[in-house]
């Protein structure tokens, strides 16, 4: 989503036409984000405010992917959550109990206001045996004032304190991509991943067996691509350059 359709809340030119073309053609698609703060309905509203109209069912977040993973691993379980409504709502909807009393999991997600008290509780629960899962490994996130510490950075703190590494569900874990493919009832061989980051979007698409397309409207610059040991199938300046190919 960020860097492909919008950039800091502003529409990337052509993104609205790209989504409209997908919908007009009946082409199945999902808009992905590693951000677990917001519910799909929240994100639908934010995108609509930017000029992009899409159904809530077309939004797939790391929070939803995490909930799907937990429901598969330990149905009707319990978790202590450090995160926002996007994550807690997703866990409630799969029937999870949110508790600090001997939970099955500690689940770490994104929040703009990490509480030292909540992180301390999470560390103690992990040391007492709770399994450690995190929505995504992003170390920093954007804001209007500059970068903010994100899930990956706080997970590193908690790992150092517990000696336990989390299982990251979101990109670049291909698990998030395969769950998205299942949601679309699609096959990787006939699906493309469009993203703006080599280290999350492109490698996740590659490892899930999809074709990959890098756009240069986000965090990655063209001269940085060769630093990576893998390459996207295509590089285009913007998602607008793909409209006529749908």
Tab-separated table of C-alpha atoms in Angstrom:
chain	number	residue	atom	x	y	z
A	1	UNK	CA	0.000	0.000	0.000
A	2	UNK	CA	2.496	2.637	1.184
A	3	UNK	CA	4.911	3.615	-1.561
A	4	UNK	CA	2.817	1.982	-4.275
A	5	UNK	CA	-0.683	3.476	-3.963
A	6	UNK	CA	-0.086	6.292	-1.474
A	7	UNK	CA	2.892	8.121	-0.042
A	8	UNK	CA	2.449	9.608	3.444
A	9	UNK	CA	-1.309	9.761	2.934
A	10	UNK	CA	-1.168	11.321	-0.542
A	11	UNK	CA	-2.311	9.553	-3.692
A	12	UNK	CA	0.455	8.445	-6.041
A	13	UNK	CA	-0.653	9.611	-9.500
A	14	UNK	CA	-2.290	6.804	-11.430
A	15	UNK	CA	-2.924	4.582	-8.403
A	16	UNK	CA	-6.667	5.297	-8.431
A	17	UNK	CA	-6.881	4.476	-12.146
A	18	UNK	CA	-4.919	1.244	-11.588
A	19	UNK	CA	-7.349	0.041	-8.894
A	20	UNK	CA	-10.342	1.107	-10.994
A	21	UNK	CA	-9.011	-0.875	-13.965
A	22	UNK	CA	-8.556	-3.981	-11.789
A	23	UNK	CA	-12.116	-3.694	-10.524
A	24	UNK	CA	-13.592	-2.974	-13.972
A	25	UNK	CA	-11.846	-6.045	-15.404
A	26	UNK	CA	-12.876	-8.257	-12.504
A	27	UNK	CA	-9.237	-9.084	-11.816
A	28	UNK	CA	-8.798	-10.445	-8.254
A	29	UNK	CA	-6.373	-8.411	-6.151
A	30	UNK	CA	-5.325	-7.604	-2.600
A	31	UNK	CA	-3.709	-4.487	-1.198
A	32	UNK	CA	-1.063	-5.527	1.333
A	33	UNK	CA	0.486	-3.708	4.251
A	34	UNK	CA	2.846	-4.755	7.031
A	35	UNK	CA	1.299	-2.099	9.258
A	36	UNK	CA	-0.846	-3.789	11.908
A	37	UNK	CA	-2.160	-0.615	13.571
A	38	UNK	CA	-5.347	-0.232	11.539
A	39	UNK	CA	-8.267	-2.519	10.756
A	40	UNK	CA	-9.120	-3.097	7.091
A	41	UNK	CA	-12.121	-0.808	7.512
A	42	UNK	CA	-9.868	1.946	8.869
A	43	UNK	CA	-7.551	1.513	5.897
A	44	UNK	CA	-10.464	1.497	3.466
A	45	UNK	CA	-11.524	4.892	4.830
A	46	UNK	CA	-7.978	6.276	4.651
A	47	UNK	CA	-7.568	5.103	1.057
A	48	UNK	CA	-10.955	6.519	0.094
A	49	UNK	CA	-9.890	9.861	1.570
A	50	UNK	CA	-6.859	9.715	-0.735
A	51	UNK	CA	-9.057	9.031	-3.772
A	52	UNK	CA	-8.830	5.214	-3.971
A	53	UNK	CA	-12.065	3.276	-3.583
A	54	UNK	CA	-11.878	-0.450	-2.937
A	55	UNK	CA	-13.830	-3.011	-0.913
A	56	UNK	CA	-12.668	-3.808	2.594
A	57	UNK	CA	-12.251	-7.454	1.556
A	58	UNK	CA	-9.428	-6.383	-0.767
A	59	UNK	CA	-7.164	-5.274	2.098
A	60	UNK	CA	-4.738	-7.772	3.653
A	61	UNK	CA	-2.652	-6.727	6.656
A	62	UNK	CA	0.069	-8.355	8.722
A	63	UNK	CA	-2.449	-8.393	11.593
A	64	UNK	CA	-4.878	-10.497	9.538
A	65	UNK	CA	-2.043	-12.775	8.421
A	66	UNK	CA	-0.935	-13.185	12.047
A	67	UNK	CA	-4.464	-14.030	13.152
A	68	UNK	CA	-4.753	-16.594	10.340
A	69	UNK	CA	-1.453	-18.155	11.400
A	70	UNK	CA	-2.468	-18.391	15.066
A	71	UNK	CA	-5.884	-19.803	14.199
A	72	UNK	CA	-4.172	-22.515	12.168
A	73	UNK	CA	-1.543	-23.285	14.810
A	74	UNK	CA	-3.605	-23.128	17.996
A	75	UNK	CA	-7.341	-22.482	17.432
A	76	UNK	CA	-9.328	-20.759	20.204
A	77	UNK	CA	-6.121	-19.875	22.021
A	78	UNK	CA	-5.075	-16.909	24.129
A	79	UNK	CA	-2.614	-14.074	23.662
A	80	UNK	CA	-1.137	-11.056	25.350
A	81	UNK	CA	-1.011	-8.308	22.718
A	82	UNK	CA	1.234	-5.286	22.434
A	83	UNK	CA	-0.388	-3.390	19.594
A	84	UNK	CA	-3.381	-1.462	18.328
A	85	UNK	CA	-6.960	-2.111	17.184
A	86	UNK	CA	-5.929	-3.664	13.866
A	87	UNK	CA	-4.271	-6.539	15.724
A	88	UNK	CA	-6.628	-6.930	18.672
A	89	UNK	CA	-9.677	-6.889	16.377
A	90	UNK	CA	-8.171	-9.549	14.098
A	91	UNK	CA	-7.490	-11.813	17.095
A	92	UNK	CA	-10.946	-11.266	18.578
A	93	UNK	CA	-12.505	-12.240	15.249
A	94	UNK	CA	-10.794	-15.663	15.258
A	95	UNK	CA	-12.028	-16.316	18.797
A	96	UNK	CA	-8.832	-15.590	20.707
A	97	UNK	CA	-8.924	-14.506	24.354
A	98	UNK	CA	-6.677	-11.537	25.123
A	99	UNK	CA	-5.159	-11.929	28.567
A	100	UNK	CA	-2.028	-11.488	30.639
A	101	UNK	CA	-2.787	-14.655	32.608
A	102	UNK	CA	-0.547	-17.450	31.224
A	103	UNK	CA	-1.338	-16.767	27.543
A	104	UNK	CA	-0.387	-19.192	24.773
A	105	UNK	CA	1.307	-16.374	22.863
A	106	UNK	CA	2.759	-12.932	23.245
A	107	UNK	CA	1.917	-11.099	20.023
A	108	UNK	CA	3.841	-7.936	19.207
A	109	UNK	CA	2.485	-5.504	16.638
A	110	UNK	CA	2.823	-1.909	15.558
A	111	UNK	CA	1.876	1.046	17.744
A	112	UNK	CA	2.840	4.693	17.812
A	113	UNK	CA	2.954	4.654	21.621
A	114	UNK	CA	4.869	1.613	22.865
A	115	UNK	CA	4.290	1.298	26.611
A	116	UNK	CA	7.305	0.342	28.703
A	117	UNK	CA	4.906	-1.315	31.139
A	118	UNK	CA	3.299	-3.416	28.391
A	119	UNK	CA	6.680	-4.412	26.945
A	120	UNK	CA	7.871	-5.392	30.428
A	121	UNK	CA	4.774	-7.562	30.950
A	122	UNK	CA	5.354	-9.192	27.565
A	123	UNK	CA	8.990	-9.945	28.436
A	124	UNK	CA	7.972	-11.587	31.719
A	125	UNK	CA	5.316	-13.702	30.010
A	126	UNK	CA	7.784	-14.912	27.369
A	127	UNK	CA	10.291	-15.792	30.065
A	128	UNK	CA	7.488	-17.745	31.759
A	129	UNK	CA	6.884	-19.795	28.603
A	130	UNK	CA	4.567	-17.864	26.271
A	131	UNK	CA	5.392	-18.293	22.581
A	132	UNK	CA	6.652	-15.115	20.880
A	133	UNK	CA	5.074	-13.973	17.596
A	134	UNK	CA	5.431	-10.579	15.890
A	135	UNK	CA	3.424	-9.164	13.017
A	136	UNK	CA	6.355	-7.864	10.963
A	137	UNK	CA	10.115	-7.279	11.156
A	138	UNK	CA	10.222	-3.618	10.035
A	139	UNK	CA	12.692	-1.854	12.329
A	140	UNK	CA	11.421	1.654	11.636
A	141	UNK	CA	8.311	3.250	10.218
A	142	UNK	CA	7.607	6.629	8.615
A	143	UNK	CA	6.051	9.695	10.171
A	144	UNK	CA	5.805	13.364	9.235
A	145	UNK	CA	8.625	14.095	11.709
A	146	UNK	CA	10.932	11.295	10.515
A	147	UNK	CA	11.356	7.601	11.287
A	148	UNK	CA	9.810	5.945	14.335
A	149	UNK	CA	10.916	2.703	16.026
A	150	UNK	CA	8.679	-0.088	14.770
A	151	UNK	CA	7.896	-3.722	15.534
A	152	UNK	CA	11.285	-5.116	14.540
A	153	UNK	CA	13.164	-2.725	16.809
A	154	UNK	CA	10.971	-3.478	19.830
A	155	UNK	CA	11.159	-7.201	19.055
A	156	UNK	CA	14.963	-6.942	19.191
A	157	UNK	CA	14.729	-5.374	22.653
A	158	UNK	CA	12.393	-8.138	23.840
A	159	UNK	CA	14.587	-10.856	22.320
A	160	UNK	CA	17.636	-9.490	24.096
A	161	UNK	CA	15.740	-9.512	27.405
A	162	UNK	CA	14.297	-13.015	26.983
A	163	UNK	CA	16.752	-14.919	24.806
A	164	UNK	CA	13.774	-15.835	22.577
A	165	UNK	CA	13.477	-14.787	18.941
A	166	UNK	CA	9.981	-14.070	17.608
A	167	UNK	CA	8.349	-15.677	14.610
A	168	UNK	CA	7.609	-12.835	12.177
A	169	UNK	CA	4.468	-13.491	10.124
A	170	UNK	CA	4.429	-10.438	7.829
A	171	UNK	CA	6.557	-9.644	4.800
A	172	UNK	CA	9.117	-10.861	3.844
A	173	UNK	CA	7.782	-14.147	5.240
A	174	UNK	CA	6.219	-15.914	2.230
A	175	UNK	CA	3.606	-17.238	4.660
A	176	UNK	CA	1.812	-13.873	4.437
A	177	UNK	CA	1.888	-14.105	0.653
A	178	UNK	CA	0.602	-17.680	0.562
A	179	UNK	CA	-2.224	-16.772	2.927
A	180	UNK	CA	-3.073	-13.909	0.573
A	181	UNK	CA	-3.049	-16.295	-2.410
A	182	UNK	CA	-5.402	-18.617	-0.537
A	183	UNK	CA	-7.700	-15.685	0.201
A	184	UNK	CA	-7.783	-14.861	-3.513
A	185	UNK	CA	-8.067	-18.562	-4.474
A	186	UNK	CA	-5.176	-17.794	-6.823
A	187	UNK	CA	-2.037	-19.630	-7.891
A	188	UNK	CA	1.421	-18.122	-7.560
A	189	UNK	CA	2.232	-18.818	-11.216
A	190	UNK	CA	-0.547	-16.488	-12.360
A	191	UNK	CA	-0.062	-13.785	-9.731
A	192	UNK	CA	2.208	-10.755	-9.566
A	193	UNK	CA	3.495	-8.868	-6.539
A	194	UNK	CA	3.885	-5.117	-6.981
A	195	UNK	CA	5.929	-3.405	-4.289
A	196	UNK	CA	8.362	-0.603	-3.521
A	197	UNK	CA	10.819	-2.469	-1.258
A	198	UNK	CA	13.364	-5.063	-2.301
A	199	UNK	CA	13.846	-6.394	1.252
A	200	UNK	CA	10.177	-7.087	1.970
A	201	UNK	CA	7.878	-6.953	-1.068
A	202	UNK	CA	10.133	-8.322	-3.781
A	203	UNK	CA	11.822	-11.066	-1.766
A	204	UNK	CA	8.447	-12.158	-0.337
A	205	UNK	CA	6.935	-12.390	-3.809
A	206	UNK	CA	9.997	-14.198	-5.116
A	207	UNK	CA	9.982	-16.788	-2.333
A	208	UNK	CA	6.245	-17.345	-2.790
A	209	UNK	CA	6.793	-18.125	-6.473
A	210	UNK	CA	5.158	-15.000	-7.913
A	211	UNK	CA	6.323	-12.612	-10.592
A	212	UNK	CA	7.613	-9.417	-8.985
A	213	UNK	CA	7.404	-5.799	-10.084
A	214	UNK	CA	9.279	-3.022	-8.308
A	215	UNK	CA	7.954	0.545	-8.483
A	216	UNK	CA	10.200	3.509	-7.746
A	217	UNK	CA	7.620	5.707	-5.997
A	218	UNK	CA	8.507	4.532	-2.501
A	219	UNK	CA	11.604	3.827	-0.463
A	220	UNK	CA	13.799	2.114	-3.085
A	221	UNK	CA	15.862	3.943	-5.687
A	222	UNK	CA	16.964	2.390	-8.990
A	223	UNK	CA	20.661	2.564	-8.140
A	224	UNK	CA	20.082	0.496	-4.973
A	225	UNK	CA	18.648	-2.572	-6.726
A	226	UNK	CA	22.015	-4.110	-7.617
A	227	UNK	CA	23.007	-4.277	-3.939
A	228	UNK	CA	20.655	-7.224	-3.497
A	229	UNK	CA	21.446	-10.820	-4.523
A	230	UNK	CA	18.035	-11.141	-6.213
A	231	UNK	CA	16.215	-8.979	-8.751
A	232	UNK	CA	12.584	-8.218	-9.536
A	233	UNK	CA	11.201	-9.453	-12.829
A	234	UNK	CA	10.502	-5.858	-13.793
A	235	UNK	CA	11.211	-2.331	-12.612
A	236	UNK	CA	8.811	0.499	-13.528
A	237	UNK	CA	8.747	4.153	-12.476
A	238	UNK	CA	5.200	3.964	-11.096
A	239	UNK	CA	2.131	1.789	-10.850
A	240	UNK	CA	0.642	4.117	-13.481
A	241	UNK	CA	2.921	2.408	-16.013
A	242	UNK	CA	1.027	-0.861	-15.503
A	243	UNK	CA	-2.523	0.383	-16.120
A	244	UNK	CA	-2.651	-0.399	-19.829
A	245	UNK	CA	-1.369	-3.942	-19.258
A	246	UNK	CA	-4.365	-5.059	-17.197
